Short mmCIF file of N, CA and C in Angstrom, two decimals:
data_model
loop_
_atom_site.label_atom_id
_atom_site.label_comp_id
_atom_site.label_asym_id
_atom_site.label_seq_id
_atom_site.Cartn_x
_atom_site.Cartn_y
_atom_site.Cartn_z
N UNK A 1 164.51 -22.49 15.33
CA UNK A 1 163.50 -21.48 15.68
C UNK A 1 162.38 -22.15 16.48
N UNK A 2 162.10 -21.70 17.70
CA UNK A 2 161.03 -22.31 18.50
C UNK A 2 159.69 -22.31 17.78
N UNK A 3 158.96 -23.41 17.90
CA UNK A 3 157.65 -23.53 17.30
C UNK A 3 157.66 -24.07 15.89
N UNK A 4 158.82 -24.16 15.27
CA UNK A 4 158.87 -24.66 13.90
C UNK A 4 158.78 -26.17 13.86
N UNK A 5 158.53 -26.68 12.67
CA UNK A 5 158.46 -28.12 12.44
C UNK A 5 159.82 -28.62 11.96
N UNK A 6 160.25 -29.74 12.49
CA UNK A 6 161.48 -30.39 12.07
C UNK A 6 161.14 -31.55 11.14
N UNK A 7 161.79 -31.58 9.98
CA UNK A 7 161.64 -32.70 9.06
C UNK A 7 163.02 -33.04 8.53
N UNK A 8 163.47 -34.26 8.79
CA UNK A 8 164.77 -34.72 8.31
C UNK A 8 164.54 -36.04 7.58
N UNK A 9 165.09 -36.13 6.38
CA UNK A 9 164.91 -37.33 5.56
C UNK A 9 166.24 -38.06 5.40
N UNK A 10 166.15 -39.37 5.50
CA UNK A 10 167.31 -40.25 5.36
C UNK A 10 167.02 -41.25 4.25
N UNK A 11 167.86 -41.28 3.22
CA UNK A 11 167.69 -42.27 2.16
C UNK A 11 168.55 -43.48 2.47
N UNK A 12 167.96 -44.66 2.40
CA UNK A 12 168.67 -45.88 2.77
C UNK A 12 168.80 -46.81 1.56
N UNK A 13 169.75 -47.74 1.65
CA UNK A 13 170.01 -48.64 0.53
C UNK A 13 169.70 -50.09 0.89
N UNK A 14 169.05 -50.30 2.03
CA UNK A 14 168.75 -51.66 2.48
C UNK A 14 167.24 -51.88 2.50
N UNK A 15 166.86 -53.13 2.67
CA UNK A 15 165.45 -53.49 2.70
C UNK A 15 164.80 -53.02 3.99
N UNK A 16 163.74 -52.27 3.87
CA UNK A 16 163.02 -51.80 5.05
C UNK A 16 162.27 -52.94 5.74
N UNK A 17 162.14 -54.07 5.06
CA UNK A 17 161.51 -55.22 5.68
C UNK A 17 162.47 -56.04 6.51
N UNK A 18 163.77 -55.84 6.30
CA UNK A 18 164.78 -56.61 7.02
C UNK A 18 165.43 -55.84 8.16
N UNK A 19 165.31 -54.53 8.12
CA UNK A 19 166.00 -53.70 9.10
C UNK A 19 165.08 -52.60 9.62
N UNK A 20 165.32 -52.23 10.86
CA UNK A 20 164.78 -50.98 11.37
C UNK A 20 165.70 -49.84 10.95
N UNK A 21 165.14 -48.64 10.87
CA UNK A 21 165.96 -47.43 10.81
C UNK A 21 165.72 -46.68 12.11
N UNK A 22 166.81 -46.40 12.80
CA UNK A 22 166.74 -45.69 14.08
C UNK A 22 167.13 -44.23 13.89
N UNK A 23 166.56 -43.39 14.73
CA UNK A 23 166.96 -41.98 14.79
C UNK A 23 167.53 -41.70 16.18
N UNK A 24 168.65 -41.00 16.18
CA UNK A 24 169.41 -40.69 17.39
C UNK A 24 169.81 -39.23 17.29
N UNK A 25 169.90 -38.54 18.40
CA UNK A 25 170.35 -37.15 18.35
C UNK A 25 171.42 -36.91 19.41
N UNK A 26 172.20 -35.86 19.17
CA UNK A 26 173.26 -35.51 20.11
C UNK A 26 173.33 -33.99 20.24
N UNK A 27 172.80 -33.45 21.33
CA UNK A 27 172.95 -32.02 21.59
C UNK A 27 174.42 -31.67 21.80
N UNK A 28 174.77 -30.44 21.50
CA UNK A 28 176.16 -30.00 21.64
C UNK A 28 176.66 -30.24 23.06
N UNK A 29 177.80 -30.90 23.16
CA UNK A 29 178.42 -31.14 24.45
C UNK A 29 177.76 -32.20 25.30
N UNK A 30 176.81 -32.93 24.73
CA UNK A 30 176.09 -33.96 25.50
C UNK A 30 176.19 -35.30 24.80
N UNK A 31 175.64 -36.31 25.44
CA UNK A 31 175.70 -37.66 24.90
C UNK A 31 174.61 -37.92 23.87
N UNK A 32 174.65 -39.12 23.30
CA UNK A 32 173.65 -39.53 22.32
C UNK A 32 172.33 -39.84 23.01
N UNK A 33 171.25 -39.51 22.34
CA UNK A 33 169.91 -39.82 22.83
C UNK A 33 169.14 -40.55 21.74
N UNK A 34 168.67 -41.74 22.07
CA UNK A 34 167.88 -42.53 21.13
C UNK A 34 166.46 -41.99 21.08
N UNK A 35 165.97 -41.72 19.87
CA UNK A 35 164.62 -41.18 19.69
C UNK A 35 163.62 -42.29 19.41
N UNK A 36 163.95 -43.13 18.46
CA UNK A 36 163.04 -44.21 18.10
C UNK A 36 163.52 -44.92 16.86
N UNK A 37 162.77 -45.93 16.45
CA UNK A 37 163.13 -46.66 15.24
C UNK A 37 161.88 -47.27 14.63
N UNK A 38 161.98 -47.54 13.33
CA UNK A 38 160.81 -48.05 12.61
C UNK A 38 161.25 -48.96 11.48
N UNK A 39 160.44 -49.99 11.25
CA UNK A 39 160.55 -50.82 10.05
C UNK A 39 159.16 -50.83 9.41
N UNK A 40 159.01 -51.61 8.36
CA UNK A 40 157.67 -51.67 7.75
C UNK A 40 156.70 -52.43 8.65
N UNK A 41 157.23 -53.15 9.65
CA UNK A 41 156.38 -53.97 10.52
C UNK A 41 156.06 -53.29 11.84
N UNK A 42 157.06 -52.70 12.47
CA UNK A 42 156.88 -52.19 13.82
C UNK A 42 157.58 -50.84 13.99
N UNK A 43 157.19 -50.13 15.02
CA UNK A 43 157.90 -48.90 15.40
C UNK A 43 158.02 -48.86 16.92
N UNK A 44 159.09 -48.25 17.38
CA UNK A 44 159.35 -48.07 18.81
C UNK A 44 159.85 -46.65 19.03
N UNK A 45 159.45 -46.05 20.12
CA UNK A 45 159.90 -44.70 20.47
C UNK A 45 160.33 -44.67 21.93
N UNK A 46 161.30 -43.82 22.22
CA UNK A 46 161.63 -43.57 23.62
C UNK A 46 160.39 -42.99 24.29
N UNK A 47 160.06 -43.52 25.44
CA UNK A 47 158.80 -43.16 26.10
C UNK A 47 158.65 -41.65 26.27
N UNK A 48 159.71 -40.98 26.68
CA UNK A 48 159.63 -39.55 26.96
C UNK A 48 159.58 -38.69 25.71
N UNK A 49 159.80 -39.29 24.54
CA UNK A 49 159.82 -38.52 23.29
C UNK A 49 158.72 -38.92 22.33
N UNK A 50 157.94 -39.95 22.65
CA UNK A 50 157.01 -40.49 21.66
C UNK A 50 155.88 -39.54 21.30
N UNK A 51 155.60 -38.56 22.16
CA UNK A 51 154.57 -37.58 21.82
C UNK A 51 155.12 -36.43 20.98
N UNK A 52 156.44 -36.35 20.85
CA UNK A 52 157.07 -35.25 20.13
C UNK A 52 157.48 -35.61 18.72
N UNK A 53 157.81 -36.89 18.50
CA UNK A 53 158.39 -37.31 17.23
C UNK A 53 157.54 -38.37 16.55
N UNK A 54 157.61 -38.39 15.23
CA UNK A 54 157.06 -39.50 14.46
C UNK A 54 158.05 -39.84 13.35
N UNK A 55 158.07 -41.10 12.97
CA UNK A 55 158.95 -41.58 11.92
C UNK A 55 158.09 -42.16 10.82
N UNK A 56 158.33 -41.72 9.58
CA UNK A 56 157.57 -42.19 8.43
C UNK A 56 158.49 -42.89 7.45
N UNK A 57 157.97 -43.95 6.81
CA UNK A 57 158.72 -44.67 5.78
C UNK A 57 158.06 -44.46 4.43
N UNK A 58 158.89 -44.36 3.40
CA UNK A 58 158.41 -44.35 2.02
C UNK A 58 159.19 -45.44 1.29
N UNK A 59 158.54 -46.59 1.12
CA UNK A 59 159.25 -47.72 0.52
C UNK A 59 159.51 -47.52 -0.97
N UNK A 60 158.75 -46.66 -1.62
CA UNK A 60 158.95 -46.44 -3.05
C UNK A 60 160.25 -45.68 -3.33
N UNK A 61 160.65 -44.83 -2.39
CA UNK A 61 161.89 -44.07 -2.56
C UNK A 61 162.96 -44.48 -1.55
N UNK A 62 162.64 -45.47 -0.72
CA UNK A 62 163.57 -45.95 0.31
C UNK A 62 164.04 -44.81 1.21
N UNK A 63 163.10 -44.01 1.66
CA UNK A 63 163.43 -42.91 2.55
C UNK A 63 162.70 -43.05 3.88
N UNK A 64 163.37 -42.58 4.91
CA UNK A 64 162.84 -42.59 6.27
C UNK A 64 162.87 -41.15 6.76
N UNK A 65 161.74 -40.66 7.24
CA UNK A 65 161.64 -39.26 7.63
C UNK A 65 161.32 -39.14 9.11
N UNK A 66 162.07 -38.28 9.77
CA UNK A 66 161.83 -37.94 11.17
C UNK A 66 161.08 -36.62 11.20
N UNK A 67 159.95 -36.59 11.89
CA UNK A 67 159.13 -35.39 12.01
C UNK A 67 158.98 -34.99 13.47
N UNK A 68 159.01 -33.68 13.68
CA UNK A 68 158.69 -33.16 15.01
C UNK A 68 157.97 -31.84 14.86
N UNK A 69 156.88 -31.70 15.57
CA UNK A 69 156.15 -30.43 15.62
C UNK A 69 156.67 -29.59 16.78
N UNK A 70 156.57 -28.29 16.64
CA UNK A 70 156.81 -27.38 17.76
C UNK A 70 158.19 -27.56 18.40
N UNK A 71 159.22 -27.38 17.58
CA UNK A 71 160.58 -27.49 18.09
C UNK A 71 160.84 -26.48 19.19
N UNK A 72 161.66 -26.89 20.15
CA UNK A 72 162.06 -26.04 21.26
C UNK A 72 163.58 -25.92 21.28
N UNK A 73 164.12 -24.92 21.98
CA UNK A 73 165.59 -24.75 22.00
C UNK A 73 166.33 -26.02 22.43
N UNK A 74 165.75 -26.80 23.32
CA UNK A 74 166.41 -28.02 23.79
C UNK A 74 166.46 -29.12 22.73
N UNK A 75 165.75 -28.92 21.63
CA UNK A 75 165.78 -29.89 20.54
C UNK A 75 166.91 -29.62 19.55
N UNK A 76 167.67 -28.57 19.79
CA UNK A 76 168.83 -28.29 18.94
C UNK A 76 169.87 -29.38 19.14
N UNK A 77 170.23 -30.06 18.07
CA UNK A 77 171.14 -31.21 18.17
C UNK A 77 171.56 -31.63 16.76
N UNK A 78 172.56 -32.49 16.70
CA UNK A 78 172.88 -33.21 15.47
C UNK A 78 172.02 -34.47 15.48
N UNK A 79 171.29 -34.70 14.39
CA UNK A 79 170.39 -35.85 14.29
C UNK A 79 171.00 -36.87 13.33
N UNK A 80 170.98 -38.12 13.74
CA UNK A 80 171.55 -39.21 12.95
C UNK A 80 170.49 -40.26 12.66
N UNK A 81 170.56 -40.84 11.47
CA UNK A 81 169.80 -42.05 11.20
C UNK A 81 170.79 -43.21 11.13
N UNK A 82 170.33 -44.39 11.52
CA UNK A 82 171.22 -45.55 11.57
C UNK A 82 170.42 -46.82 11.32
N UNK A 83 171.05 -47.78 10.67
CA UNK A 83 170.42 -49.08 10.45
C UNK A 83 170.48 -49.91 11.73
N UNK A 84 169.40 -50.60 12.01
CA UNK A 84 169.29 -51.41 13.23
C UNK A 84 168.68 -52.74 12.83
N UNK A 85 169.38 -53.82 13.05
CA UNK A 85 168.92 -55.12 12.56
C UNK A 85 167.62 -55.54 13.25
N UNK A 86 166.67 -56.00 12.46
CA UNK A 86 165.34 -56.31 13.00
C UNK A 86 165.34 -57.55 13.88
N UNK A 87 166.39 -58.37 13.79
CA UNK A 87 166.45 -59.55 14.64
C UNK A 87 167.12 -59.28 15.98
N UNK A 88 167.65 -58.07 16.15
CA UNK A 88 168.29 -57.72 17.41
C UNK A 88 167.23 -57.45 18.46
N UNK A 89 167.38 -58.02 19.63
CA UNK A 89 166.42 -57.77 20.70
C UNK A 89 166.54 -56.32 21.15
N UNK A 90 165.39 -55.70 21.38
CA UNK A 90 165.38 -54.28 21.74
C UNK A 90 164.72 -54.09 23.09
N UNK A 91 165.40 -53.38 23.95
CA UNK A 91 164.84 -53.03 25.26
C UNK A 91 164.41 -51.58 25.22
N UNK A 92 163.11 -51.32 25.35
CA UNK A 92 162.63 -49.95 25.29
C UNK A 92 163.12 -49.15 26.49
N UNK A 93 163.50 -47.89 26.22
CA UNK A 93 163.96 -47.01 27.30
C UNK A 93 162.78 -46.40 28.02
#
């Protein structure tokens, strides 16, 4: 629904200090799009999406939440969370 808030929570079983959690989405019939990733130390977002999304960590429950305000029809997609090793070099898009 346009204008609504998106909140998706991902529960993880690994140390948030050792790994990033990345969020990726895939609109129907299209390729994967990297949104961003976060650890307890740093966060990175795709430049064109950083004003739309935020990622929050809750270390007490080991959950990572993707938030977006004011959803639009083009934001309709399957959203994935994925572990990303913190020692892997990252090139921002």
